[in-house]
């Protein structure tokens, strides 16, 4: 591994001051930025509008890291999962999810995850490191290309619902979104981007202060502390009442409704009191609810509740005018569905 600096970890401003110090013209920073982000070149030699001297200098001092899609799996429902190899050999996964009207990229923000949600396969990997902005951006580019090549359609949406907790890699996630949405990058609309969080109240407030244009989703799964404490240990330090306050603040600052992600499990959160707690939650904060199907991760403790329980949730929410959508899993056969991203094939390869 090289000890040169990753040039794509620098902001345009940082590149500019670096060049000025070298005695170069500041506008060269824009040219370099365009090569790096819009044209996606992999070699300084390809920056043909720079002098040979400057190209050589950059070559000696920086690297351009690139991800590599090591393995691509296609589900029978059209979902595609990429195993993405990073510059240091670590692997993350990202997923392309096609529907009739959209193509969504589900992107990872960390290698592994430090959270401890008992129902999620990624939690078993533990967190190894944060992804750099370019590693996040490149996952989007890879999926955008697959959308065009395999489906002849543009990428329409991005969700940060892959591996990791985006708000624990705050700066890099925001830097990546800035590139994804800027005209020198992919020029995508921030309204089509959703960042999903386990619900870190402090970070939600911090994010609200930036008044971002993208959307926020929160993985709630229970609005009762006694239940949420057991299934998502983060709740012990970050109780539901704090979440409500943080989401109220989010709404006041952004006027954007948060989407709550919610799985209904048998004997865990399928009773009337669980439904009532969610209804009370939603009465306090403007939300939408996605009732997502559980994807078993082998240990049998968690089981999808009966459909009647899911319907009871939906009815109770609709009765207070909260939109509640039941979401079917996608890409289950290739372990690409929510909570299934665990580098399974890599682990198997390493064990073989
Ligand atoms: N850390 C962020 C981003 C991960 S998003 C967050 O917690 O929101 C992944 C989504 O899938 C989360 O809503 C998570 O709660 C959900 N999930 C995890 N394991 C799951 C499983 N086995 N079945 C269905 N959804 C799961």
PDB file of N, CA and C and ligand atoms in Angstrom, residues 113 115 117 119-121 160-166 196-199 217-219 221 232 261 263 265 292-297 338-340, ligand 1:
ATOM      1  N   UNK A 113     -19.763  -2.550  10.834  1.00  0.00           N
ATOM      2  CA  UNK A 113     -20.612  -1.608  11.566  1.00  0.00           C
ATOM      3  C   UNK A 113     -20.356  -1.770  13.050  1.00  0.00           C
ATOM      4  N   UNK A 115     -22.436  -0.748  15.378  1.00  0.00           N
ATOM      5  CA  UNK A 115     -23.693  -0.895  16.111  1.00  0.00           C
ATOM      6  C   UNK A 115     -23.951  -2.370  16.351  1.00  0.00           C
ATOM      7  N   UNK A 117     -27.149  -4.161  16.401  1.00  0.00           N
ATOM      8  CA  UNK A 117     -28.568  -4.498  16.264  1.00  0.00           C
ATOM      9  C   UNK A 117     -28.673  -6.011  16.091  1.00  0.00           C
ATOM     10  N   UNK A 119     -30.670  -8.109  15.028  1.00  0.00           N
ATOM     11  CA  UNK A 119     -31.324  -8.753  13.886  1.00  0.00           C
ATOM     12  C   UNK A 119     -30.571  -8.522  12.587  1.00  0.00           C
ATOM     13  N   UNK A 120     -29.412  -7.858  12.646  1.00  0.00           N
ATOM     14  CA  UNK A 120     -28.733  -7.428  11.411  1.00  0.00           C
ATOM     15  C   UNK A 120     -27.418  -8.177  11.219  1.00  0.00           C
ATOM     16  N   UNK A 121     -27.232  -8.735  10.030  1.00  0.00           N
ATOM     17  CA  UNK A 121     -26.031  -9.526   9.753  1.00  0.00           C
ATOM     18  C   UNK A 121     -24.771  -8.654   9.706  1.00  0.00           C
ATOM     19  N   UNK A 160     -28.643   5.399   1.647  1.00  0.00           N
ATOM     20  CA  UNK A 160     -27.505   4.984   2.467  1.00  0.00           C
ATOM     21  C   UNK A 160     -28.018   3.951   3.452  1.00  0.00           C
ATOM     22  N   UNK A 161     -28.297   2.773   2.906  1.00  0.00           N
ATOM     23  CA  UNK A 161     -28.865   1.703   3.722  1.00  0.00           C
ATOM     24  C   UNK A 161     -28.049   0.423   3.569  1.00  0.00           C
ATOM     25  N   UNK A 162     -26.823   0.586   3.129  1.00  0.00           N
ATOM     26  CA  UNK A 162     -25.943  -0.586   3.041  1.00  0.00           C
ATOM     27  C   UNK A 162     -25.249  -0.790   4.375  1.00  0.00           C
ATOM     28  N   UNK A 163     -23.983  -1.188   4.314  1.00  0.00           N
ATOM     29  CA  UNK A 163     -23.265  -1.449   5.565  1.00  0.00           C
ATOM     30  C   UNK A 163     -22.895  -0.150   6.264  1.00  0.00           C
ATOM     31  N   UNK A 164     -22.971  -0.184   7.597  1.00  0.00           N
ATOM     32  CA  UNK A 164     -22.455   0.938   8.374  1.00  0.00           C
ATOM     33  C   UNK A 164     -23.515   1.939   8.794  1.00  0.00           C
ATOM     34  N   UNK A 165     -23.092   2.842   9.655  1.00  0.00           N
ATOM     35  CA  UNK A 165     -23.980   3.897  10.154  1.00  0.00           C
ATOM     36  C   UNK A 165     -23.492   5.229   9.570  1.00  0.00           C
ATOM     37  N   UNK A 166     -24.237   5.774   8.610  1.00  0.00           N
ATOM     38  CA  UNK A 166     -23.778   6.990   7.927  1.00  0.00           C
ATOM     39  C   UNK A 166     -23.468   8.141   8.883  1.00  0.00           C
ATOM     40  N   UNK A 196     -30.012   6.884   5.952  1.00  0.00           N
ATOM     41  CA  UNK A 196     -30.733   6.124   6.982  1.00  0.00           C
ATOM     42  C   UNK A 196     -29.865   6.012   8.229  1.00  0.00           C
ATOM     43  N   UNK A 197     -30.462   6.288   9.379  1.00  0.00           N
ATOM     44  CA  UNK A 197     -29.694   6.212  10.620  1.00  0.00           C
ATOM     45  C   UNK A 197     -30.389   5.326  11.642  1.00  0.00           C
ATOM     46  N   UNK A 198     -29.581   4.742  12.507  1.00  0.00           N
ATOM     47  CA  UNK A 198     -30.109   3.970  13.614  1.00  0.00           C
ATOM     48  C   UNK A 198     -30.804   4.918  14.610  1.00  0.00           C
ATOM     49  N   UNK A 199     -30.502   6.220  14.487  1.00  0.00           N
ATOM     50  CA  UNK A 199     -31.126   7.208  15.350  1.00  0.00           C
ATOM     51  C   UNK A 199     -30.180   7.744  16.403  1.00  0.00           C
ATOM     52  N   UNK A 217     -34.047   8.856   6.959  1.00  0.00           N
ATOM     53  CA  UNK A 217     -34.853   7.713   7.412  1.00  0.00           C
ATOM     54  C   UNK A 217     -34.287   7.264   8.750  1.00  0.00           C
ATOM     55  N   UNK A 218     -35.143   6.707   9.592  1.00  0.00           N
ATOM     56  CA  UNK A 218     -34.688   6.266  10.906  1.00  0.00           C
ATOM     57  C   UNK A 218     -35.175   4.831  11.138  1.00  0.00           C
ATOM     58  N   UNK A 219     -34.240   3.982  11.523  1.00  0.00           N
ATOM     59  CA  UNK A 219     -34.591   2.575  11.757  1.00  0.00           C
ATOM     60  C   UNK A 219     -35.127   2.446  13.174  1.00  0.00           C
ATOM     61  N   UNK A 221     -38.084   0.399  14.547  1.00  0.00           N
ATOM     62  CA  UNK A 221     -38.391  -0.992  14.913  1.00  0.00           C
ATOM     63  C   UNK A 221     -39.140  -1.171  16.223  1.00  0.00           C
ATOM     64  N   UNK A 232     -31.745  -3.261  20.000  1.00  0.00           N
ATOM     65  CA  UNK A 232     -30.780  -2.311  19.431  1.00  0.00           C
ATOM     66  C   UNK A 232     -30.091  -1.636  20.613  1.00  0.00           C
ATOM     67  N   UNK A 261     -38.281   3.263   9.478  1.00  0.00           N
ATOM     68  CA  UNK A 261     -38.203   1.880   9.005  1.00  0.00           C
ATOM     69  C   UNK A 261     -38.569   0.971  10.170  1.00  0.00           C
ATOM     70  N   UNK A 263     -39.659  -3.143  11.221  1.00  0.00           N
ATOM     71  CA  UNK A 263     -39.934  -4.563  10.949  1.00  0.00           C
ATOM     72  C   UNK A 263     -40.833  -5.067  12.081  1.00  0.00           C
ATOM     73  N   UNK A 265     -41.872  -8.181  14.237  1.00  0.00           N
ATOM     74  CA  UNK A 265     -41.441  -9.540  14.561  1.00  0.00           C
ATOM     75  C   UNK A 265     -42.429 -10.226  15.504  1.00  0.00           C
ATOM     76  N   UNK A 292     -41.167  -2.926   6.804  1.00  0.00           N
ATOM     77  CA  UNK A 292     -40.334  -3.765   5.946  1.00  0.00           C
ATOM     78  C   UNK A 292     -40.337  -5.227   6.391  1.00  0.00           C
ATOM     79  N   UNK A 293     -40.225  -6.060   5.397  1.00  0.00           N
ATOM     80  CA  UNK A 293     -40.252  -7.497   5.650  1.00  0.00           C
ATOM     81  C   UNK A 293     -38.940  -7.911   6.313  1.00  0.00           C
ATOM     82  N   UNK A 294     -39.025  -8.828   7.240  1.00  0.00           N
ATOM     83  CA  UNK A 294     -37.804  -9.303   7.894  1.00  0.00           C
ATOM     84  C   UNK A 294     -37.070 -10.300   6.988  1.00  0.00           C
ATOM     85  N   UNK A 295     -35.760 -10.126   6.935  1.00  0.00           N
ATOM     86  CA  UNK A 295     -34.928 -11.074   6.188  1.00  0.00           C
ATOM     87  C   UNK A 295     -34.152 -11.904   7.195  1.00  0.00           C
ATOM     88  N   UNK A 296     -34.520 -13.165   7.328  1.00  0.00           N
ATOM     89  CA  UNK A 296     -33.898 -13.981   8.378  1.00  0.00           C
ATOM     90  C   UNK A 296     -32.386 -14.046   8.208  1.00  0.00           C
ATOM     91  N   UNK A 297     -31.688 -13.961   9.311  1.00  0.00           N
ATOM     92  CA  UNK A 297     -30.232 -14.076   9.233  1.00  0.00           C
ATOM     93  C   UNK A 297     -29.750 -15.292  10.015  1.00  0.00           C
ATOM     94  N   UNK A 338     -32.194  -5.951   2.953  1.00  0.00           N
ATOM     95  CA  UNK A 338     -31.864  -5.183   4.172  1.00  0.00           C
ATOM     96  C   UNK A 338     -31.328  -6.107   5.252  1.00  0.00           C
ATOM     97  N   UNK A 339     -30.230  -5.706   5.847  1.00  0.00           N
ATOM     98  CA  UNK A 339     -29.710  -6.449   6.995  1.00  0.00           C
ATOM     99  C   UNK A 339     -28.961  -7.713   6.632  1.00  0.00           C
ATOM    100  N   UNK A 340     -28.871  -8.008   5.331  1.00  0.00           N
ATOM    101  CA  UNK A 340     -28.186  -9.259   4.942  1.00  0.00           C
ATOM    102  C   UNK A 340     -26.765  -9.024   4.447  1.00  0.00           C
TER     103      UNK A 340
HETATM  104  N1  LIG B   1     -27.130   2.007  10.182  1.00  0.00           N
HETATM  105  C1  LIG B   1     -28.168   2.592   9.360  1.00  0.00           C
HETATM  106  C2  LIG B   1     -28.083   2.124   7.927  1.00  0.00           C
HETATM  107  C3  LIG B   1     -28.402   0.672   7.709  1.00  0.00           C
HETATM  108  S1  LIG B   1     -29.892   0.589   6.853  1.00  0.00           S
HETATM  109  C4  LIG B   1     -29.515   2.292   9.972  1.00  0.00           C
HETATM  110  O1  LIG B   1     -29.560   1.585  10.978  1.00  0.00           O
HETATM  111  O2  LIG B   1     -30.526   2.807   9.486  1.00  0.00           O
HETATM  112  C5  LIG B   1     -30.313  -1.073   6.924  1.00  0.00           C
HETATM  113  C6  LIG B   1     -31.779  -1.190   7.286  1.00  0.00           C
HETATM  114  O3  LIG B   1     -32.131  -2.584   7.319  1.00  0.00           O
HETATM  115  C7  LIG B   1     -32.057  -0.646   8.674  1.00  0.00           C
HETATM  116  O4  LIG B   1     -33.336  -0.087   8.689  1.00  0.00           O
HETATM  117  C8  LIG B   1     -32.029  -1.915   9.504  1.00  0.00           C
HETATM  118  O5  LIG B   1     -32.691  -1.749  10.726  1.00  0.00           O
HETATM  119  C9  LIG B   1     -32.702  -2.886   8.578  1.00  0.00           C
HETATM  120  N2  LIG B   1     -32.393  -4.286   8.857  1.00  0.00           N
HETATM  121  C10 LIG B   1     -31.312  -4.776   9.477  1.00  0.00           C
HETATM  122  N3  LIG B   1     -31.370  -6.118   9.533  1.00  0.00           N
HETATM  123  C11 LIG B   1     -32.517  -6.467   8.914  1.00  0.00           C
HETATM  124  C12 LIG B   1     -33.107  -7.718   8.610  1.00  0.00           C
HETATM  125  N4  LIG B   1     -32.524  -8.849   8.957  1.00  0.00           N
HETATM  126  N5  LIG B   1     -34.281  -7.705   7.939  1.00  0.00           N
HETATM  127  C13 LIG B   1     -34.864  -6.544   7.559  1.00  0.00           C
HETATM  128  N6  LIG B   1     -34.333  -5.343   7.800  1.00  0.00           N
HETATM  129  C14 LIG B   1     -33.167  -5.301   8.474  1.00  0.00           C
END
